[in-house]
Structures are given as C-alpha cells and as structure tokens.
Amino acid sequence: YLQTVEDEVAKVEAEAEDLEDFNKEAIAHRLHQDVSAARGRAFKMVADTLKGKGIPGIDASTFQRGHKLPLTALALVRDSVAFTASKDGSVLRWDLKNRTKE
C-alpha cells in the first residue's frame, strides 16, 4: 500500500512540473507577442482564405496582387463586388466574377 501511495505522489509531482514548464512557456510566448506588438512587429493571420457564396476559388491572394503592401480590410458588397484596402493607402474595387480590379 505504501509503495502505491509513493508512486501516486511521484506521478502528481511529475505532472505538476510539466504544468509549471507549460505555464512558463505560455507566459514567455505571450510576453514575446506583447513586445512584438509594442514594437510594431506583430503579424496576425486573420483571414488567409476567403470562402463565400457565389465566389468559388477566391482567396486573399486574389486581392493582394492589386496592392503594394499587405491588406488591412476586405468588404464584400454584393456577390460580385468587393473593396479592399491596404497599408499602402490604396482602396480598390474588385469585380469578383471576372476576378479583376476596376
């Protein structure tokens, strides 16, 4: 009986150490994100694909080629029209049926 209790205590202690290591890694990761954001170096992939009704085969890369810098906004107005904005300050209107910018 005593051996079983000792084994269980050892198991719980090992799990506690693993949890502590995980917490340290999570905190370090979050601090790294916060520092990157404060320095203006944070990048977040919010929507790397676009799935929509009536516009098969369209993804974010379709719109990127019309801009010099990364996209900051995408608005679907109708099934066949979208507007995009980017960090270069440009706003473009897109014909989704023809996959061209207007």
mmCIF file with all atom_site columns, N, CA, C and O in Angstrom, residues 52-95:
data_model
loop_
_atom_site.group_PDB
_atom_site.id
_atom_site.type_symbol
_atom_site.label_atom_id
_atom_site.label_alt_id
_atom_site.label_comp_id
_atom_site.label_asym_id
_atom_site.label_entity_id
_atom_site.label_seq_id
_atom_site.pdbx_PDB_ins_code
_atom_site.Cartn_x
_atom_site.Cartn_y
_atom_site.Cartn_z
_atom_site.occupancy
_atom_site.B_iso_or_equiv
_atom_site.pdbx_formal_charge
_atom_site.auth_seq_id
_atom_site.auth_comp_id
_atom_site.auth_asym_id
_atom_site.auth_atom_id
_atom_site.pdbx_PDB_model_num
ATOM 1   N N  . GLY A 1 52 ? -16.815 32.168 -49.737 1.00 0.00 ? 52 GLY A N  1
ATOM 2   C CA . GLY A 1 52 ? -18.061 32.922 -49.853 1.00 0.00 ? 52 GLY A CA 1
ATOM 3   C C  . GLY A 1 52 ? -19.013 32.302 -50.837 1.00 0.00 ? 52 GLY A C  1
ATOM 4   O O  . GLY A 1 52 ? -18.639 31.547 -51.716 1.00 0.00 ? 52 GLY A O  1
ATOM 5   N N  . LYS A 1 53 ? -20.223 32.638 -50.668 1.00 0.00 ? 53 LYS A N  1
ATOM 6   C CA . LYS A 1 53 ? -21.289 32.147 -51.529 1.00 0.00 ? 53 LYS A CA 1
ATOM 7   C C  . LYS A 1 53 ? -21.169 32.791 -52.906 1.00 0.00 ? 53 LYS A C  1
ATOM 8   O O  . LYS A 1 53 ? -21.089 34.011 -53.020 1.00 0.00 ? 53 LYS A O  1
ATOM 9   N N  . GLY A 1 54 ? -21.127 32.002 -53.930 1.00 0.00 ? 54 GLY A N  1
ATOM 10  C CA . GLY A 1 54 ? -21.104 32.525 -55.281 1.00 0.00 ? 54 GLY A CA 1
ATOM 11  C C  . GLY A 1 54 ? -19.745 32.984 -55.776 1.00 0.00 ? 54 GLY A C  1
ATOM 12  O O  . GLY A 1 54 ? -19.640 33.514 -56.870 1.00 0.00 ? 54 GLY A O  1
ATOM 13  N N  . ILE A 1 55 ? -18.685 32.816 -55.006 1.00 0.00 ? 55 ILE A N  1
ATOM 14  C CA . ILE A 1 55 ? -17.358 33.226 -55.457 1.00 0.00 ? 55 ILE A CA 1
ATOM 15  C C  . ILE A 1 55 ? -16.353 32.104 -55.228 1.00 0.00 ? 55 ILE A C  1
ATOM 16  O O  . ILE A 1 55 ? -15.421 32.230 -54.458 1.00 0.00 ? 55 ILE A O  1
ATOM 17  N N  . PRO A 1 56 ? -16.540 30.981 -55.886 1.00 0.00 ? 56 PRO A N  1
ATOM 18  C CA . PRO A 1 56 ? -15.625 29.859 -55.690 1.00 0.00 ? 56 PRO A CA 1
ATOM 19  C C  . PRO A 1 56 ? -14.219 30.176 -56.195 1.00 0.00 ? 56 PRO A C  1
ATOM 20  O O  . PRO A 1 56 ? -14.045 30.888 -57.164 1.00 0.00 ? 56 PRO A O  1
ATOM 21  N N  . GLY A 1 57 ? -13.236 29.653 -55.490 1.00 0.00 ? 57 GLY A N  1
ATOM 22  C CA . GLY A 1 57 ? -11.855 29.793 -55.923 1.00 0.00 ? 57 GLY A CA 1
ATOM 23  C C  . GLY A 1 57 ? -11.213 31.125 -55.597 1.00 0.00 ? 57 GLY A C  1
ATOM 24  O O  . GLY A 1 57 ? -10.096 31.393 -56.014 1.00 0.00 ? 57 GLY A O  1
ATOM 25  N N  . ILE A 1 58 ? -11.898 31.983 -54.864 1.00 0.00 ? 58 ILE A N  1
ATOM 26  C CA . ILE A 1 58 ? -11.334 33.282 -54.496 1.00 0.00 ? 58 ILE A CA 1
ATOM 27  C C  . ILE A 1 58 ? -10.718 33.161 -53.110 1.00 0.00 ? 58 ILE A C  1
ATOM 28  O O  . ILE A 1 58 ? -11.341 32.653 -52.200 1.00 0.00 ? 58 ILE A O  1
ATOM 29  N N  . ASP A 1 59 ? -9.481  33.612 -52.963 1.00 0.00 ? 59 ASP A N  1
ATOM 30  C CA . ASP A 1 59 ? -8.861  33.664 -51.641 1.00 0.00 ? 59 ASP A CA 1
ATOM 31  C C  . ASP A 1 59 ? -8.141  35.001 -51.488 1.00 0.00 ? 59 ASP A C  1
ATOM 32  O O  . ASP A 1 59 ? -8.177  35.840 -52.378 1.00 0.00 ? 59 ASP A O  1
ATOM 33  N N  . ALA A 1 60 ? -7.529  35.217 -50.344 1.00 0.00 ? 60 ALA A N  1
ATOM 34  C CA . ALA A 1 60 ? -6.907  36.508 -50.053 1.00 0.00 ? 60 ALA A CA 1
ATOM 35  C C  . ALA A 1 60 ? -5.828  36.875 -51.072 1.00 0.00 ? 60 ALA A C  1
ATOM 36  O O  . ALA A 1 60 ? -5.628  38.049 -51.370 1.00 0.00 ? 60 ALA A O  1
ATOM 37  N N  . SER A 1 61 ? -5.134  35.891 -51.634 1.00 0.00 ? 61 SER A N  1
ATOM 38  C CA . SER A 1 61 ? -4.079  36.196 -52.598 1.00 0.00 ? 61 SER A CA 1
ATOM 39  C C  . SER A 1 61 ? -4.635  36.815 -53.876 1.00 0.00 ? 61 SER A C  1
ATOM 40  O O  . SER A 1 61 ? -3.936  37.532 -54.578 1.00 0.00 ? 61 SER A O  1
ATOM 41  N N  . THR A 1 62 ? -5.905  36.565 -54.172 1.00 0.00 ? 62 THR A N  1
ATOM 42  C CA . THR A 1 62 ? -6.546  37.173 -55.342 1.00 0.00 ? 62 THR A CA 1
ATOM 43  C C  . THR A 1 62 ? -6.498  38.691 -55.233 1.00 0.00 ? 62 THR A C  1
ATOM 44  O O  . THR A 1 62 ? -6.243  39.389 -56.203 1.00 0.00 ? 62 THR A O  1
ATOM 45  N N  . PHE A 1 63 ? -6.729  39.197 -54.036 1.00 0.00 ? 63 PHE A N  1
ATOM 46  C CA . PHE A 1 63 ? -6.785  40.632 -53.822 1.00 0.00 ? 63 PHE A CA 1
ATOM 47  C C  . PHE A 1 63 ? -5.416  41.252 -53.576 1.00 0.00 ? 63 PHE A C  1
ATOM 48  O O  . PHE A 1 63 ? -5.221  42.429 -53.808 1.00 0.00 ? 63 PHE A O  1
ATOM 49  N N  . GLN A 1 64 ? -4.465  40.484 -53.089 1.00 0.00 ? 64 GLN A N  1
ATOM 50  C CA . GLN A 1 64 ? -3.151  41.022 -52.751 1.00 0.00 ? 64 GLN A CA 1
ATOM 51  C C  . GLN A 1 64 ? -2.425  41.563 -53.971 1.00 0.00 ? 64 GLN A C  1
ATOM 52  O O  . GLN A 1 64 ? -1.726  42.558 -53.871 1.00 0.00 ? 64 GLN A O  1
ATOM 53  N N  . ARG A 1 65 ? -2.610  40.967 -55.122 1.00 0.00 ? 65 ARG A N  1
ATOM 54  C CA . ARG A 1 65 ? -1.830  41.389 -56.283 1.00 0.00 ? 65 ARG A CA 1
ATOM 55  C C  . ARG A 1 65 ? -2.175  42.792 -56.765 1.00 0.00 ? 65 ARG A C  1
ATOM 56  O O  . ARG A 1 65 ? -1.459  43.377 -57.545 1.00 0.00 ? 65 ARG A O  1
ATOM 57  N N  . GLY A 1 66 ? -3.257  43.370 -56.266 1.00 0.00 ? 66 GLY A N  1
ATOM 58  C CA . GLY A 1 66 ? -3.600  44.736 -56.644 1.00 0.00 ? 66 GLY A CA 1
ATOM 59  C C  . GLY A 1 66 ? -2.978  45.780 -55.747 1.00 0.00 ? 66 GLY A C  1
ATOM 60  O O  . GLY A 1 66 ? -3.087  46.970 -56.013 1.00 0.00 ? 66 GLY A O  1
ATOM 61  N N  . HIS A 1 67 ? -2.333  45.364 -54.678 1.00 0.00 ? 67 HIS A N  1
ATOM 62  C CA . HIS A 1 67 ? -1.767  46.295 -53.702 1.00 0.00 ? 67 HIS A CA 1
ATOM 63  C C  . HIS A 1 67 ? -0.267  46.102 -53.573 1.00 0.00 ? 67 HIS A C  1
ATOM 64  O O  . HIS A 1 67 ? 0.254   45.034 -53.848 1.00 0.00 ? 67 HIS A O  1
ATOM 65  N N  . LYS A 1 68 ? 0.421   47.154 -53.131 1.00 0.00 ? 68 LYS A N  1
ATOM 66  C CA . LYS A 1 68 ? 1.870   47.084 -52.943 1.00 0.00 ? 68 LYS A CA 1
ATOM 67  C C  . LYS A 1 68 ? 2.244   46.566 -51.553 1.00 0.00 ? 68 LYS A C  1
ATOM 68  O O  . LYS A 1 68 ? 3.307   46.014 -51.373 1.00 0.00 ? 68 LYS A O  1
ATOM 69  N N  . LEU A 1 69 ? 1.348   46.805 -50.565 1.00 0.00 ? 69 LEU A N  1
ATOM 70  C CA . LEU A 1 69 ? 1.599   46.379 -49.188 1.00 0.00 ? 69 LEU A CA 1
ATOM 71  C C  . LEU A 1 69 ? 0.458   45.480 -48.719 1.00 0.00 ? 69 LEU A C  1
ATOM 72  O O  . LEU A 1 69 ? -0.562  45.368 -49.399 1.00 0.00 ? 69 LEU A O  1
ATOM 73  N N  . PRO A 1 70 ? 0.594   44.843 -47.552 1.00 0.00 ? 70 PRO A N  1
ATOM 74  C CA . PRO A 1 70 ? -0.429  43.903 -47.076 1.00 0.00 ? 70 PRO A CA 1
ATOM 75  C C  . PRO A 1 70 ? -1.818  44.523 -46.922 1.00 0.00 ? 70 PRO A C  1
ATOM 76  O O  . PRO A 1 70 ? -1.974  45.707 -46.635 1.00 0.00 ? 70 PRO A O  1
ATOM 77  N N  . LEU A 1 71 ? -2.825  43.670 -47.111 1.00 0.00 ? 71 LEU A N  1
ATOM 78  C CA . LEU A 1 71 ? -4.212  44.100 -46.964 1.00 0.00 ? 71 LEU A CA 1
ATOM 79  C C  . LEU A 1 71 ? -4.544  44.388 -45.507 1.00 0.00 ? 71 LEU A C  1
ATOM 80  O O  . LEU A 1 71 ? -4.048  43.726 -44.602 1.00 0.00 ? 71 LEU A O  1
ATOM 81  N N  . THR A 1 72 ? -5.401  45.384 -45.307 1.00 0.00 ? 72 THR A N  1
ATOM 82  C CA . THR A 1 72 ? -5.879  45.697 -43.970 1.00 0.00 ? 72 THR A CA 1
ATOM 83  C C  . THR A 1 72 ? -7.388  45.547 -43.864 1.00 0.00 ? 72 THR A C  1
ATOM 84  O O  . THR A 1 72 ? -7.915  45.451 -42.768 1.00 0.00 ? 72 THR A O  1
ATOM 85  N N  . ALA A 1 73 ? -8.099  45.535 -45.005 1.00 0.00 ? 73 ALA A N  1
ATOM 86  C CA . ALA A 1 73 ? -9.559  45.427 -44.960 1.00 0.00 ? 73 ALA A CA 1
ATOM 87  C C  . ALA A 1 73 ? -10.079 44.807 -46.250 1.00 0.00 ? 73 ALA A C  1
ATOM 88  O O  . ALA A 1 73 ? -9.512  44.983 -47.324 1.00 0.00 ? 73 ALA A O  1
ATOM 89  N N  . LEU A 1 74 ? -11.174 44.084 -46.101 1.00 0.00 ? 74 LEU A N  1
ATOM 90  C CA . LEU A 1 74 ? -11.874 43.483 -47.236 1.00 0.00 ? 74 LEU A CA 1
ATOM 91  C C  . LEU A 1 74 ? -13.353 43.578 -46.941 1.00 0.00 ? 74 LEU A C  1
ATOM 92  O O  . LEU A 1 74 ? -13.812 43.181 -45.876 1.00 0.00 ? 74 LEU A O  1
ATOM 93  N N  . ALA A 1 75 ? -14.106 44.150 -47.882 1.00 0.00 ? 75 ALA A N  1
ATOM 94  C CA . ALA A 1 75 ? -15.555 44.269 -47.716 1.00 0.00 ? 75 ALA A CA 1
ATOM 95  C C  . ALA A 1 75 ? -16.235 43.677 -48.937 1.00 0.00 ? 75 ALA A C  1
ATOM 96  O O  . ALA A 1 75 ? -15.986 44.095 -50.067 1.00 0.00 ? 75 ALA A O  1
ATOM 97  N N  . LEU A 1 76 ? -17.093 42.701 -48.713 1.00 0.00 ? 76 LEU A N  1
ATOM 98  C CA . LEU A 1 76 ? -17.880 42.114 -49.786 1.00 0.00 ? 76 LEU A CA 1
ATOM 99  C C  . LEU A 1 76 ? -19.193 42.879 -49.844 1.00 0.00 ? 76 LEU A C  1
ATOM 100 O O  . LEU A 1 76 ? -19.989 42.836 -48.914 1.00 0.00 ? 76 LEU A O  1
ATOM 101 N N  . VAL A 1 77 ? -19.410 43.594 -50.948 1.00 0.00 ? 77 VAL A N  1
ATOM 102 C CA . VAL A 1 77 ? -20.589 44.436 -51.075 1.00 0.00 ? 77 VAL A CA 1
ATOM 103 C C  . VAL A 1 77 ? -21.763 43.643 -51.613 1.00 0.00 ? 77 VAL A C  1
ATOM 104 O O  . VAL A 1 77 ? -22.854 43.660 -51.057 1.00 0.00 ? 77 VAL A O  1
ATOM 105 N N  . ARG A 1 78 ? -21.543 42.954 -52.677 1.00 0.00 ? 78 ARG A N  1
ATOM 106 C CA . ARG A 1 78 ? -22.545 42.064 -53.280 1.00 0.00 ? 78 ARG A CA 1
ATOM 107 C C  . ARG A 1 78 ? -21.828 40.782 -53.670 1.00 0.00 ? 78 ARG A C  1
ATOM 108 O O  . ARG A 1 78 ? -20.640 40.643 -53.446 1.00 0.00 ? 78 ARG A O  1
ATOM 109 N N  . ASP A 1 79 ? -22.556 39.868 -54.263 1.00 0.00 ? 79 ASP A N  1
ATOM 110 C CA . ASP A 1 79 ? -21.923 38.618 -54.684 1.00 0.00 ? 79 ASP A CA 1
ATOM 111 C C  . ASP A 1 79 ? -20.823 38.843 -55.712 1.00 0.00 ? 79 ASP A C  1
ATOM 112 O O  . ASP A 1 79 ? -19.933 38.024 -55.856 1.00 0.00 ? 79 ASP A O  1
ATOM 113 N N  . SER A 1 80 ? -20.871 39.969 -56.425 1.00 0.00 ? 80 SER A N  1
ATOM 114 C CA . SER A 1 80 ? -19.902 40.165 -57.494 1.00 0.00 ? 80 SER A CA 1
ATOM 115 C C  . SER A 1 80 ? -18.983 41.372 -57.290 1.00 0.00 ? 80 SER A C  1
ATOM 116 O O  . SER A 1 80 ? -18.181 41.680 -58.154 1.00 0.00 ? 80 SER A O  1
ATOM 117 N N  . VAL A 1 81 ? -19.081 42.058 -56.154 1.00 0.00 ? 81 VAL A N  1
ATOM 118 C CA . VAL A 1 81 ? -18.264 43.250 -55.921 1.00 0.00 ? 81 VAL A CA 1
ATOM 119 C C  . VAL A 1 81 ? -17.633 43.198 -54.535 1.00 0.00 ? 81 VAL A C  1
ATOM 120 O O  . VAL A 1 81 ? -18.278 42.829 -53.559 1.00 0.00 ? 81 VAL A O  1
ATOM 121 N N  . ALA A 1 82 ? -16.364 43.582 -54.476 1.00 0.00 ? 82 ALA A N  1
ATOM 122 C CA . ALA A 1 82 ? -15.653 43.678 -53.200 1.00 0.00 ? 82 ALA A CA 1
ATOM 123 C C  . ALA A 1 82 ? -14.755 44.907 -53.232 1.00 0.00 ? 82 ALA A C  1
ATOM 124 O O  . ALA A 1 82 ? -14.373 45.383 -54.309 1.00 0.00 ? 82 ALA A O  1
ATOM 125 N N  . PHE A 1 83 ? -14.438 45.430 -52.049 1.00 0.00 ? 83 PHE A N  1
ATOM 126 C CA . PHE A 1 83 ? -13.486 46.514 -51.904 1.00 0.00 ? 83 PHE A CA 1
ATOM 127 C C  . PHE A 1 83 ? -12.386 46.041 -50.970 1.00 0.00 ? 83 PHE A C  1
ATOM 128 O O  . PHE A 1 83 ? -12.645 45.345 -49.990 1.00 0.00 ? 83 PHE A O  1
ATOM 129 N N  . THR A 1 84 ? -11.141 46.419 -51.283 1.00 0.00 ? 84 THR A N  1
ATOM 130 C CA . THR A 1 84 ? -10.014 46.100 -50.415 1.00 0.00 ? 84 THR A CA 1
ATOM 131 C C  . THR A 1 84 ? -9.236  47.380 -50.119 1.00 0.00 ? 84 THR A C  1
ATOM 132 O O  . THR A 1 84 ? -9.214  48.307 -50.926 1.00 0.00 ? 84 THR A O  1
ATOM 133 N N  . ALA A 1 85 ? -8.611  47.377 -48.952 1.00 0.00 ? 85 ALA A N  1
ATOM 134 C CA . ALA A 1 85 ? -7.727  48.477 -48.564 1.00 0.00 ? 85 ALA A CA 1
ATOM 135 C C  . ALA A 1 85 ? -6.424  47.852 -48.078 1.00 0.00 ? 85 ALA A C  1
ATOM 136 O O  . ALA A 1 85 ? -6.411  46.725 -47.585 1.00 0.00 ? 85 ALA A O  1
ATOM 137 N N  . SER A 1 86 ? -5.344  48.598 -48.226 1.00 0.00 ? 86 SER A N  1
ATOM 138 C CA . SER A 1 86 ? -4.054  48.054 -47.801 1.00 0.00 ? 86 SER A CA 1
ATOM 139 C C  . SER A 1 86 ? -3.243  49.110 -47.081 1.00 0.00 ? 86 SER A C  1
ATOM 140 O O  . SER A 1 86 ? -3.617  50.284 -47.029 1.00 0.00 ? 86 SER A O  1
ATOM 141 N N  . LYS A 1 87 ? -2.099  48.680 -46.538 1.00 0.00 ? 87 LYS A N  1
ATOM 142 C CA . LYS A 1 87 ? -1.218  49.583 -45.808 1.00 0.00 ? 87 LYS A CA 1
ATOM 143 C C  . LYS A 1 87 ? -0.591  50.640 -46.706 1.00 0.00 ? 87 LYS A C  1
ATOM 144 O O  . LYS A 1 87 ? -0.067  51.632 -46.218 1.00 0.00 ? 87 LYS A O  1
ATOM 145 N N  . ASP A 1 88 ? -0.652  50.442 -48.021 1.00 0.00 ? 88 ASP A N  1
ATOM 146 C CA . ASP A 1 88 ? -0.117  51.464 -48.927 1.00 0.00 ? 88 ASP A CA 1
ATOM 147 C C  . ASP A 1 88 ? -1.096  52.616 -49.118 1.00 0.00 ? 88 ASP A C  1
ATOM 148 O O  . ASP A 1 88 ? -0.813  53.569 -49.832 1.00 0.00 ? 88 ASP A O  1
ATOM 149 N N  . GLY A 1 89 ? -2.280  52.555 -48.484 1.00 0.00 ? 89 GLY A N  1
ATOM 150 C CA . GLY A 1 89 ? -3.264  53.631 -48.550 1.00 0.00 ? 89 GLY A CA 1
ATOM 151 C C  . GLY A 1 89 ? -4.233  53.524 -49.709 1.00 0.00 ? 89 GLY A C  1
ATOM 152 O O  . GLY A 1 89 ? -5.096  54.377 -49.873 1.00 0.00 ? 89 GLY A O  1
ATOM 153 N N  . SER A 1 90 ? -4.102  52.487 -50.503 1.00 0.00 ? 90 SER A N  1
ATOM 154 C CA . SER A 1 90 ? -4.992  52.358 -51.653 1.00 0.00 ? 90 SER A CA 1
ATOM 155 C C  . SER A 1 90 ? -6.256  51.574 -51.303 1.00 0.00 ? 90 SER A C  1
ATOM 156 O O  . SER A 1 90 ? -6.252  50.702 -50.443 1.00 0.00 ? 90 SER A O  1
ATOM 157 N N  . VAL A 1 91 ? -7.345  51.945 -51.986 1.00 0.00 ? 91 VAL A N  1
ATOM 158 C CA . VAL A 1 91 ? -8.618  51.233 -51.874 1.00 0.00 ? 91 VAL A CA 1
ATOM 159 C C  . VAL A 1 91 ? -8.994  50.827 -53.294 1.00 0.00 ? 91 VAL A C  1
ATOM 160 O O  . VAL A 1 91 ? -9.014  51.652 -54.201 1.00 0.00 ? 91 VAL A O  1
ATOM 161 N N  . LEU A 1 92 ? -9.253  49.545 -53.475 1.00 0.00 ? 92 LEU A N  1
ATOM 162 C CA . LEU A 1 92 ? -9.575  49.040 -54.811 1.00 0.00 ? 92 LEU A CA 1
ATOM 163 C C  . LEU A 1 92 ? -10.948 48.385 -54.831 1.00 0.00 ? 92 LEU A C  1
ATOM 164 O O  . LEU A 1 92 ? -11.375 47.772 -53.854 1.00 0.00 ? 92 LEU A O  1
ATOM 165 N N  . ARG A 1 93 ? -11.618 48.522 -55.955 1.00 0.00 ? 93 ARG A N  1
ATOM 166 C CA . ARG A 1 93 ? -12.899 47.854 -56.180 1.00 0.00 ? 93 ARG A CA 1
ATOM 167 C C  . ARG A 1 93 ? -12.621 46.657 -57.084 1.00 0.00 ? 93 ARG A C  1
ATOM 168 O O  . ARG A 1 93 ? -11.889 46.760 -58.067 1.00 0.00 ? 93 ARG A O  1
ATOM 169 N N  . TRP A 1 94 ? -13.238 45.509 -56.751 1.00 0.00 ? 94 TRP A N  1
ATOM 170 C CA . TRP A 1 94 ? -12.988 44.273 -57.470 1.00 0.00 ? 94 TRP A CA 1
ATOM 171 C C  . TRP A 1 94 ? -14.266 43.723 -58.076 1.00 0.00 ? 94 TRP A C  1
ATOM 172 O O  . TRP A 1 94 ? -15.313 43.733 -57.450 1.00 0.00 ? 94 TRP A O  1
ATOM 173 N N  . ASP A 1 95 ? -14.149 43.246 -59.306 1.00 0.00 ? 95 ASP A N  1
ATOM 174 C CA . ASP A 1 95 ? -15.233 42.510 -59.954 1.00 0.00 ? 95 ASP A CA 1
ATOM 175 C C  . ASP A 1 95 ? -14.930 41.039 -59.705 1.00 0.00 ? 95 ASP A C  1
ATOM 176 O O  . ASP A 1 95 ? -13.994 40.474 -60.265 1.00 0.00 ? 95 ASP A O  1
#
